[in-house]
Amino acid sequence: MSADAAKLVRMANQIATFFASQPGDIQAEEVAAHLKAFWEPRMLTALLAHADAGGAGLSPLALRAVERLRVPTA
Amino acid sequence: MKDFIIPGLDGAPAFSDRDFGTPARTSQRTVTLTIDGFPVTVPEGTSVMRASNTLGIAIPKLCATDNLEAWGSCRLCAVEIEGRRGTPASCTTPVTEGMVVHTQTPKLHKLRKGVMELYISDHPLDCLTCAANGDCELQDMAGAVGLREVRYEAPPQAPLANHFLRRQDGDANPQFIPKDDSNPYFTYDPSKCIVCSRCVRACEEVQGTFALTIQGRGFDSRVSAGMAGDSFLSSDCVSCGACVQACPTATLQEKSVIEIGTPDRKVVTTCAYCGVGCSFEAEMRGDTVVRMTPWKHGKANRGHSCVKGRFAWGYASHGDRITAPMIRERITDPWEVVTWDEAITFAATRLRDIQARHGVKSIGGITSSRCTNEETYLVQKMIRAVFGNNNTDTCARVCHSPTGYGLGRAFGTSAGTQDFDSVEHTDVVIVIGANPTDGHPVFASRLKKRLREGARLIVIDPRRIDLVRSPHVEAAHHLPLRPGTNVAVVTALAHVIVTEGLYDERFIRERCDWDEFQHYAEFVAQDRHSPEAIALLTGVDPQDLRAAARLFATGGNGAIYYGLGVTEHSQGSTTVMAIANLAMLTGNLGRPGVGVNPLRGQNNVQGACDMGSFPHELPGYRHVSQDATRDVFERLWGAVLDKEPGLRIPNMLDAAVEGTFKGLYVQGEDILQSDPDTHHVAAGLAAMDCVIVQDLFLNETANYAHVFLPGCTFLEKDGTFTNAERRINRVRKVMQPLNGFADWEVTQLLANAMGAGWAYTHPAQVMDEIAATTPSFAGVSYELLEEKGSVQWPCNELHPEGTPIMHVDGFMRGKGRFIVTEYVATEERTGPRFPLLLTTGRILSQYNVGAQTRRTANTVWHDQDVLEIHPHDAEVRGIKDGDWVRLASRAGDTSLRALLTDRVSPGVVYTTFHHPDTQANVITTDFSDWATNCPEYKVTAVQVALTNGPSDWQVDYARQADLSRRVLPAAE
Ligand code: SF4
Ligand code: SF4
Ligand code: SF4
Ligand code: FES
């Protein structure tokens, strides 16, 4: 994993860790929404590319959130 | 200075300079009396002196002044009261109903003259050459009482005993004490002292340092700083200036006044250092600042100041200041001084060229928490509307971004809930991750005053900060937690409150989401959150923690103040939410004396955040994805705005290293020194094609810049700063910018060179634009600020005079949210290679990266960063006090001197980051807050070892910095 990808993975996992502790069953949506609200598109693109390449290191919740990001938004 | 303002009952000038002699009283009950035949009604408890002053009748006085409690020692203020014997002192006599007072009678006249004669007989009559000439209350009073002669005569064989003659009859005068010049900013000349003890009381009551005492008795008594043999500099004095301000004579006198002379005019403005945002009067002669004195009507500081704002403004005219623009092709070239036109064209062309080659999003900018709101607004406007992207960020990223995120989620607004006056009504205070006596000194003085009145204090900090124990202040509890365990400790406090049933159910039911509360209560009640369960992890004594929780929940009005020790962690945002939970849990919101109060680092951190500096938010904390908000700005700005968030500072640097980010405009920040992981920042900057730095000095970031645009100081421009209590304060221009343009004008030049077509001629127009676009600022205008002095946002139709206290009737977001705060250990862990935890902070005399304060005499207090280390940790490493030590983390290493102290716990070391040669940020890592990427400055695993001197890196760095600061001699 490149240094850049490793950093994005760590950041995504940190976010997922927070939302994992929150109640309810929409944690993946919340992580995705957080990423969408705070991450610049080129970071998201890099994260998606990393997920495409197997998503090494991403926590299960982070992976689920990344999948949500693929759903095109209006 | 004399004032001739007669405060009428109506139409009185709102901001009179008049000294009413004794402090105002706030009793609801009033008392009516007659003074010299005029009836007057004042609150119960008011002194006769103050009542008289409200009528415009000034009773002569020396030992009284209205920011100190009356003392009654000089007897000059005697009055006659019908039906009472003698001549009581009006400063210490409270009014009573129906009292009839005479302030000027033959008896009083004679008495006062006698008192003055006595004072003057022991005073050197060198008024013409005295620094206080024209600004001396002793002089004024001699005039006021009609003193015409001094009749004391020396007996034939011995001279009169006095304090002012160095020698008498050829012998040294034992009563004579020479001047103490040790403080860099003021002198103490005992020969002029009238022993009114105003200074002593100011140091106690206003500042709370207790550095001064009156030594000796009767005729022998003199003011003394510290112990026998101490000077002002070696004593506990923190150079706040309160005593100098209080002194009626030239005994305590600013050196700048001694040198320049008395000022001829005053302009009210705002300190440009910390987030307290003290109001000052810049006292001027021509366009020279003679002194800065705290303004008594300033609502943040109430007439008090600290050494930085009061004295450390000399950097404005420091020889290092750059006043002409400079450019260079490559960062290895020397600088070339050019005209403004050339510099701006060079910068604009390069930026546009980068965009043509690498895309619209390949450039960005950084706004400054040190610049004004108007300047910040314009920088983000330029980035969004002219650069055409959202790559704007601010150094608030690296300090308080978690506050915005955390409080926004919990309450619905990204700001502190109180005003500073609120502390006067608080009963229990939690200070967590803040060191107010150093970081926010004037707030600390106001807090200490309340603590001396009986409020209780809980300190949660790895270090034994001064507040834990200082004269007449002792914390009820100090919880010395291991760095990085804030969430665990705050959650454990909540655990105790919930499991012991100490929460405020009524408040929670009324004001918060009850379902969320129940879920939260269930979470915190789990055994794993108990003080006992986390004790090993946090190092905090469980009994102490329980007692602290009980005290906070049951001790009356509870207020929480926090600083960067909360936010600068990988769980910074979570801790902010945990703090919000704690306040809601105990019902401590929505009235004076309570609340959640972030102590902001730099002067305009709050404003920088408000003004849309963040890449995802337009002014007023509205997300760039909101169509309606973008629409407002698009129409006004005539540009299409990007609806995707831009890059944050760390992301910009990452993108730069990666090659997709090439140009940066940095206004008034020094990211190379202030941001974590210096090596990474340097690599990012070095990878860019155009770095534009706008600053006062060639700062560290400028070593990597291609364009240097000289900036100006707060003395040279108009604008506003917003302090930690959301207070919008005016900054006023007292002199022309040395560099030719105010910072907002420079931004406008650059924007226009890139095609903006802006035509602002005064910052007031920018504020009007802010008001027109941002609902929470809708009512703000320079006219309103002129009239009110200052105003706290939200200021709009609902709150036309601003909002001192938020969430009074309900939270901004409706129901307050309890958010589950699971502790997650930072990835930054100690291990065999890096067994100690480094945490960082600041000290009183220096400010942030030190660019300003290092260029003032404040360096006498702190000329280098040192490493605090516990004696045990030092001993096993063979380190002695003052040794050079090498401090290393996985990010880098540096060297500095060691200071052995048990202020830090074993296992923890501490340093400041004020000096570029130390570069504590070489050590800090790129770990950051999960929500906001606010860097984790407060926890780094390190090792410490003896060394001989500066590290190779420091030597190289200094050499490289010197090289990159070369300026070509101007062409003839
Ligand atoms: S400058 Fe401030 S701390 Fe120092 S003696 Fe005067 S009042 Fe006290
Ligand atoms: S130094 Fe000034 S304020 Fe202090 S006792 Fe002497 S005259 Fe009064
Ligand atoms: S640095 Fe802060 S506390 Fe000191 S004078 Fe300035 S605003 Fe006030
Ligand atoms: S002013 Fe009242 S006794 Fe000095």
PDB file of N, CA and C in Angstrom, chain B residues 572-632:
ATOM      1  N   GLY B 572     -10.301  14.292  19.435  1.00  0.00           N
ATOM      2  CA  GLY B 572     -10.649  15.650  19.823  1.00  0.00           C
ATOM      3  C   GLY B 572     -12.138  15.925  19.724  1.00  0.00           C
ATOM      4  N   SER B 573     -12.732  15.592  18.601  1.00  0.00           N
ATOM      5  CA  SER B 573     -14.163  15.860  18.420  1.00  0.00           C
ATOM      6  C   SER B 573     -14.987  15.057  19.416  1.00  0.00           C
ATOM      7  N   THR B 574     -14.561  13.835  19.692  1.00  0.00           N
ATOM      8  CA  THR B 574     -15.312  13.008  20.636  1.00  0.00           C
ATOM      9  C   THR B 574     -15.252  13.628  22.027  1.00  0.00           C
ATOM     10  N   THR B 575     -14.098  14.169  22.413  1.00  0.00           N
ATOM     11  CA  THR B 575     -14.004  14.786  23.736  1.00  0.00           C
ATOM     12  C   THR B 575     -14.919  16.004  23.818  1.00  0.00           C
ATOM     13  N   VAL B 576     -14.959  16.794  22.746  1.00  0.00           N
ATOM     14  CA  VAL B 576     -15.849  17.950  22.755  1.00  0.00           C
ATOM     15  C   VAL B 576     -17.296  17.490  22.972  1.00  0.00           C
ATOM     16  N   MET B 577     -17.676  16.418  22.322  1.00  0.00           N
ATOM     17  CA  MET B 577     -19.041  15.911  22.502  1.00  0.00           C
ATOM     18  C   MET B 577     -19.239  15.388  23.927  1.00  0.00           C
ATOM     19  N   ALA B 578     -18.195  14.764  24.474  1.00  0.00           N
ATOM     20  CA  ALA B 578     -18.302  14.262  25.851  1.00  0.00           C
ATOM     21  C   ALA B 578     -18.494  15.426  26.819  1.00  0.00           C
ATOM     22  N   ILE B 579     -17.847  16.533  26.532  1.00  0.00           N
ATOM     23  CA  ILE B 579     -17.994  17.720  27.372  1.00  0.00           C
ATOM     24  C   ILE B 579     -19.414  18.279  27.245  1.00  0.00           C
ATOM     25  N   ALA B 580     -19.908  18.318  26.021  1.00  0.00           N
ATOM     26  CA  ALA B 580     -21.284  18.783  25.805  1.00  0.00           C
ATOM     27  C   ALA B 580     -22.266  17.883  26.560  1.00  0.00           C
ATOM     28  N   ASN B 581     -22.026  16.578  26.515  1.00  0.00           N
ATOM     29  CA  ASN B 581     -22.878  15.640  27.260  1.00  0.00           C
ATOM     30  C   ASN B 581     -22.897  15.992  28.748  1.00  0.00           C
ATOM     31  N   LEU B 582     -21.697  16.257  29.262  1.00  0.00           N
ATOM     32  CA  LEU B 582     -21.560  16.508  30.696  1.00  0.00           C
ATOM     33  C   LEU B 582     -22.359  17.757  31.099  1.00  0.00           C
ATOM     34  N   ALA B 583     -22.298  18.770  30.241  1.00  0.00           N
ATOM     35  CA  ALA B 583     -23.025  20.009  30.537  1.00  0.00           C
ATOM     36  C   ALA B 583     -24.537  19.767  30.493  1.00  0.00           C
ATOM     37  N   MET B 584     -24.995  19.016  29.495  1.00  0.00           N
ATOM     38  CA  MET B 584     -26.443  18.751  29.400  1.00  0.00           C
ATOM     39  C   MET B 584     -26.914  17.869  30.556  1.00  0.00           C
ATOM     40  N   LEU B 585     -26.081  16.894  30.865  1.00  0.00           N
ATOM     41  CA  LEU B 585     -26.413  15.942  31.920  1.00  0.00           C
ATOM     42  C   LEU B 585     -26.676  16.655  33.246  1.00  0.00           C
ATOM     43  N   THR B 586     -25.915  17.710  33.501  1.00  0.00           N
ATOM     44  CA  THR B 586     -26.022  18.411  34.776  1.00  0.00           C
ATOM     45  C   THR B 586     -26.872  19.679  34.652  1.00  0.00           C
ATOM     46  N   GLY B 587     -27.511  19.856  33.501  1.00  0.00           N
ATOM     47  CA  GLY B 587     -28.384  21.021  33.317  1.00  0.00           C
ATOM     48  C   GLY B 587     -27.622  22.333  33.310  1.00  0.00           C
ATOM     49  N   ASN B 588     -26.368  22.298  32.939  1.00  0.00           N
ATOM     50  CA  ASN B 588     -25.547  23.500  33.016  1.00  0.00           C
ATOM     51  C   ASN B 588     -25.444  24.219  31.680  1.00  0.00           C
ATOM     52  N   LEU B 589     -26.571  24.661  31.159  1.00  0.00           N
ATOM     53  CA  LEU B 589     -26.580  25.419  29.915  1.00  0.00           C
ATOM     54  C   LEU B 589     -27.720  26.423  29.948  1.00  0.00           C
ATOM     55  N   GLY B 590     -27.518  27.527  29.252  1.00  0.00           N
ATOM     56  CA  GLY B 590     -28.629  28.456  29.040  1.00  0.00           C
ATOM     57  C   GLY B 590     -28.832  29.524  30.086  1.00  0.00           C
ATOM     58  N   ARG B 591     -27.849  29.743  30.960  1.00  0.00           N
ATOM     59  CA  ARG B 591     -27.957  30.837  31.931  1.00  0.00           C
ATOM     60  C   ARG B 591     -26.549  31.271  32.346  1.00  0.00           C
ATOM     61  N   PRO B 592     -26.447  32.409  33.024  1.00  0.00           N
ATOM     62  CA  PRO B 592     -25.109  32.837  33.439  1.00  0.00           C
ATOM     63  C   PRO B 592     -24.476  31.842  34.413  1.00  0.00           C
ATOM     64  N   GLY B 593     -23.166  31.706  34.342  1.00  0.00           N
ATOM     65  CA  GLY B 593     -22.448  30.893  35.323  1.00  0.00           C
ATOM     66  C   GLY B 593     -22.224  29.457  34.918  1.00  0.00           C
ATOM     67  N   VAL B 594     -22.705  29.064  33.743  1.00  0.00           N
ATOM     68  CA  VAL B 594     -22.608  27.663  33.349  1.00  0.00           C
ATOM     69  C   VAL B 594     -21.953  27.574  31.969  1.00  0.00           C
ATOM     70  N   GLY B 595     -22.240  26.479  31.263  1.00  0.00           N
ATOM     71  CA  GLY B 595     -21.908  26.432  29.854  1.00  0.00           C
ATOM     72  C   GLY B 595     -20.642  25.710  29.465  1.00  0.00           C
ATOM     73  N   VAL B 596     -20.468  25.633  28.158  1.00  0.00           N
ATOM     74  CA  VAL B 596     -19.325  24.983  27.541  1.00  0.00           C
ATOM     75  C   VAL B 596     -18.531  26.075  26.842  1.00  0.00           C
ATOM     76  N   ASN B 597     -17.301  26.250  27.277  1.00  0.00           N
ATOM     77  CA  ASN B 597     -16.535  27.411  26.860  1.00  0.00           C
ATOM     78  C   ASN B 597     -15.183  27.033  26.271  1.00  0.00           C
ATOM     79  N   PRO B 598     -15.092  26.976  24.958  1.00  0.00           N
ATOM     80  CA  PRO B 598     -13.786  26.722  24.363  1.00  0.00           C
ATOM     81  C   PRO B 598     -12.920  27.965  24.498  1.00  0.00           C
ATOM     82  N   LEU B 599     -11.705  27.789  24.966  1.00  0.00           N
ATOM     83  CA  LEU B 599     -10.770  28.916  25.021  1.00  0.00           C
ATOM     84  C   LEU B 599      -9.969  28.888  23.732  1.00  0.00           C
ATOM     85  N   ARG B 600     -10.217  29.848  22.886  1.00  0.00           N
ATOM     86  CA  ARG B 600      -9.603  29.853  21.560  1.00  0.00           C
ATOM     87  C   ARG B 600      -8.172  30.316  21.652  1.00  0.00           C
ATOM     88  N   GLY B 601      -7.335  29.760  20.813  1.00  0.00           N
ATOM     89  CA  GLY B 601      -5.919  30.110  20.874  1.00  0.00           C
ATOM     90  C   GLY B 601      -5.666  31.501  20.362  1.00  0.00           C
ATOM     91  N   GLN B 602      -5.753  31.675  19.064  1.00  0.00           N
ATOM     92  CA  GLN B 602      -5.401  32.959  18.491  1.00  0.00           C
ATOM     93  C   GLN B 602      -6.590  33.908  18.523  1.00  0.00           C
ATOM     94  N   ASN B 603      -6.274  35.176  18.330  1.00  0.00           N
ATOM     95  CA  ASN B 603      -7.270  36.219  18.499  1.00  0.00           C
ATOM     96  C   ASN B 603      -8.532  36.010  17.686  1.00  0.00           C
ATOM     97  N   ASN B 604      -8.391  35.553  16.445  1.00  0.00           N
ATOM     98  CA  ASN B 604      -9.601  35.488  15.623  1.00  0.00           C
ATOM     99  C   ASN B 604      -9.904  34.084  15.129  1.00  0.00           C
ATOM    100  N   VAL B 605      -9.630  33.083  15.967  1.00  0.00           N
ATOM    101  CA  VAL B 605      -9.969  31.717  15.585  1.00  0.00           C
ATOM    102  C   VAL B 605     -11.472  31.603  15.371  1.00  0.00           C
ATOM    103  N   GLN B 606     -12.227  32.167  16.296  1.00  0.00           N
ATOM    104  CA  GLN B 606     -13.677  32.093  16.174  1.00  0.00           C
ATOM    105  C   GLN B 606     -14.111  32.740  14.866  1.00  0.00           C
ATOM    106  N   GLY B 607     -13.586  33.939  14.618  1.00  0.00           N
ATOM    107  CA  GLY B 607     -13.968  34.665  13.416  1.00  0.00           C
ATOM    108  C   GLY B 607     -13.569  33.928  12.148  1.00  0.00           C
ATOM    109  N   ALA B 608     -12.368  33.364  12.149  1.00  0.00           N
ATOM    110  CA  ALA B 608     -11.911  32.659  10.955  1.00  0.00           C
ATOM    111  C   ALA B 608     -12.859  31.507  10.638  1.00  0.00           C
ATOM    112  N   CYS B 609     -13.332  30.834  11.684  1.00  0.00           N
ATOM    113  CA  CYS B 609     -14.273  29.735  11.459  1.00  0.00           C
ATOM    114  C   CYS B 609     -15.621  30.288  10.982  1.00  0.00           C
ATOM    115  N   ASP B 610     -16.079  31.362  11.618  1.00  0.00           N
ATOM    116  CA  ASP B 610     -17.376  31.947  11.255  1.00  0.00           C
ATOM    117  C   ASP B 610     -17.407  32.386   9.796  1.00  0.00           C
ATOM    118  N   MET B 611     -16.239  32.876   9.341  1.00  0.00           N
ATOM    119  CA  MET B 611     -16.193  33.540   8.033  1.00  0.00           C
ATOM    120  C   MET B 611     -16.041  32.585   6.859  1.00  0.00           C
ATOM    121  N   GLY B 612     -16.243  31.304   7.090  1.00  0.00           N
ATOM    122  CA  GLY B 612     -16.214  30.378   5.956  1.00  0.00           C
ATOM    123  C   GLY B 612     -14.825  30.006   5.491  1.00  0.00           C
ATOM    124  N   SER B 613     -13.898  29.892   6.446  1.00  0.00           N
ATOM    125  CA  SER B 613     -12.547  29.505   6.050  1.00  0.00           C
ATOM    126  C   SER B 613     -12.433  28.023   5.716  1.00  0.00           C
ATOM    127  N   PHE B 614     -13.346  27.235   6.238  1.00  0.00           N
ATOM    128  CA  PHE B 614     -13.197  25.791   6.048  1.00  0.00           C
ATOM    129  C   PHE B 614     -13.643  25.367   4.656  1.00  0.00           C
ATOM    130  N   PRO B 615     -12.995  24.328   4.135  1.00  0.00           N
ATOM    131  CA  PRO B 615     -13.258  23.941   2.745  1.00  0.00           C
ATOM    132  C   PRO B 615     -14.668  23.392   2.510  1.00  0.00           C
ATOM    133  N   HIS B 616     -15.354  23.011   3.556  1.00  0.00           N
ATOM    134  CA  HIS B 616     -16.687  22.442   3.338  1.00  0.00           C
ATOM    135  C   HIS B 616     -17.804  23.409   3.718  1.00  0.00           C
ATOM    136  N   GLU B 617     -17.411  24.600   4.245  1.00  0.00           N
ATOM    137  CA  GLU B 617     -18.442  25.484   4.776  1.00  0.00           C
ATOM    138  C   GLU B 617     -18.334  26.908   4.251  1.00  0.00           C
ATOM    139  N   LEU B 618     -19.443  27.446   3.823  1.00  0.00           N
ATOM    140  CA  LEU B 618     -19.522  28.864   3.480  1.00  0.00           C
ATOM    141  C   LEU B 618     -19.698  29.646   4.786  1.00  0.00           C
ATOM    142  N   PRO B 619     -19.558  30.986   4.757  1.00  0.00           N
ATOM    143  CA  PRO B 619     -19.708  31.748   6.002  1.00  0.00           C
ATOM    144  C   PRO B 619     -20.989  31.370   6.750  1.00  0.00           C
ATOM    145  N   GLY B 620     -20.880  31.327   8.078  1.00  0.00           N
ATOM    146  CA  GLY B 620     -22.033  30.965   8.896  1.00  0.00           C
ATOM    147  C   GLY B 620     -22.228  29.462   8.989  1.00  0.00           C
ATOM    148  N   TYR B 621     -21.183  28.681   8.761  1.00  0.00           N
ATOM    149  CA  TYR B 621     -21.228  27.227   8.952  1.00  0.00           C
ATOM    150  C   TYR B 621     -22.275  26.535   8.086  1.00  0.00           C
ATOM    151  N   ARG B 622     -22.362  26.960   6.818  1.00  0.00           N
ATOM    152  CA  ARG B 622     -23.330  26.306   5.946  1.00  0.00           C
ATOM    153  C   ARG B 622     -22.588  25.507   4.881  1.00  0.00           C
ATOM    154  N   HIS B 623     -22.963  24.247   4.768  1.00  0.00           N
ATOM    155  CA  HIS B 623     -22.204  23.325   3.921  1.00  0.00           C
ATOM    156  C   HIS B 623     -22.279  23.753   2.455  1.00  0.00           C
ATOM    157  N   VAL B 624     -21.149  23.590   1.782  1.00  0.00           N
ATOM    158  CA  VAL B 624     -21.097  24.016   0.380  1.00  0.00           C
ATOM    159  C   VAL B 624     -22.076  23.249  -0.508  1.00  0.00           C
ATOM    160  N   SER B 625     -22.577  22.117  -0.016  1.00  0.00           N
ATOM    161  CA  SER B 625     -23.500  21.352  -0.848  1.00  0.00           C
ATOM    162  C   SER B 625     -24.923  21.919  -0.812  1.00  0.00           C
ATOM    163  N   GLN B 626     -25.190  22.857   0.115  1.00  0.00           N
ATOM    164  CA  GLN B 626     -26.553  23.418   0.187  1.00  0.00           C
ATOM    165  C   GLN B 626     -26.786  24.386  -0.973  1.00  0.00           C
ATOM    166  N   ASP B 627     -27.730  24.029  -1.820  1.00  0.00           N
ATOM    167  CA  ASP B 627     -27.974  24.853  -3.012  1.00  0.00           C
ATOM    168  C   ASP B 627     -28.413  26.259  -2.645  1.00  0.00           C
ATOM    169  N   ALA B 628     -29.300  26.372  -1.656  1.00  0.00           N
ATOM    170  CA  ALA B 628     -29.855  27.686  -1.323  1.00  0.00           C
ATOM    171  C   ALA B 628     -28.754  28.630  -0.852  1.00  0.00           C
ATOM    172  N   THR B 629     -27.824  28.098  -0.051  1.00  0.00           N
ATOM    173  CA  THR B 629     -26.744  28.934   0.447  1.00  0.00           C
ATOM    174  C   THR B 629     -25.816  29.358  -0.682  1.00  0.00           C
ATOM    175  N   ARG B 630     -25.447  28.372  -1.513  1.00  0.00           N
ATOM    176  CA  ARG B 630     -24.562  28.726  -2.635  1.00  0.00           C
ATOM    177  C   ARG B 630     -25.212  29.781  -3.513  1.00  0.00           C
ATOM    178  N   ASP B 631     -26.514  29.624  -3.655  1.00  0.00           N
ATOM    179  CA  ASP B 631     -27.262  30.551  -4.495  1.00  0.00           C
ATOM    180  C   ASP B 631     -27.095  32.000  -4.027  1.00  0.00           C
ATOM    181  N   VAL B 632     -27.198  32.209  -2.693  1.00  0.00           N
ATOM    182  CA  VAL B 632     -27.057  33.556  -2.132  1.00  0.00           C
ATOM    183  C   VAL B 632     -25.728  34.160  -2.576  1.00  0.00           C
TER     184      VAL B 632
END
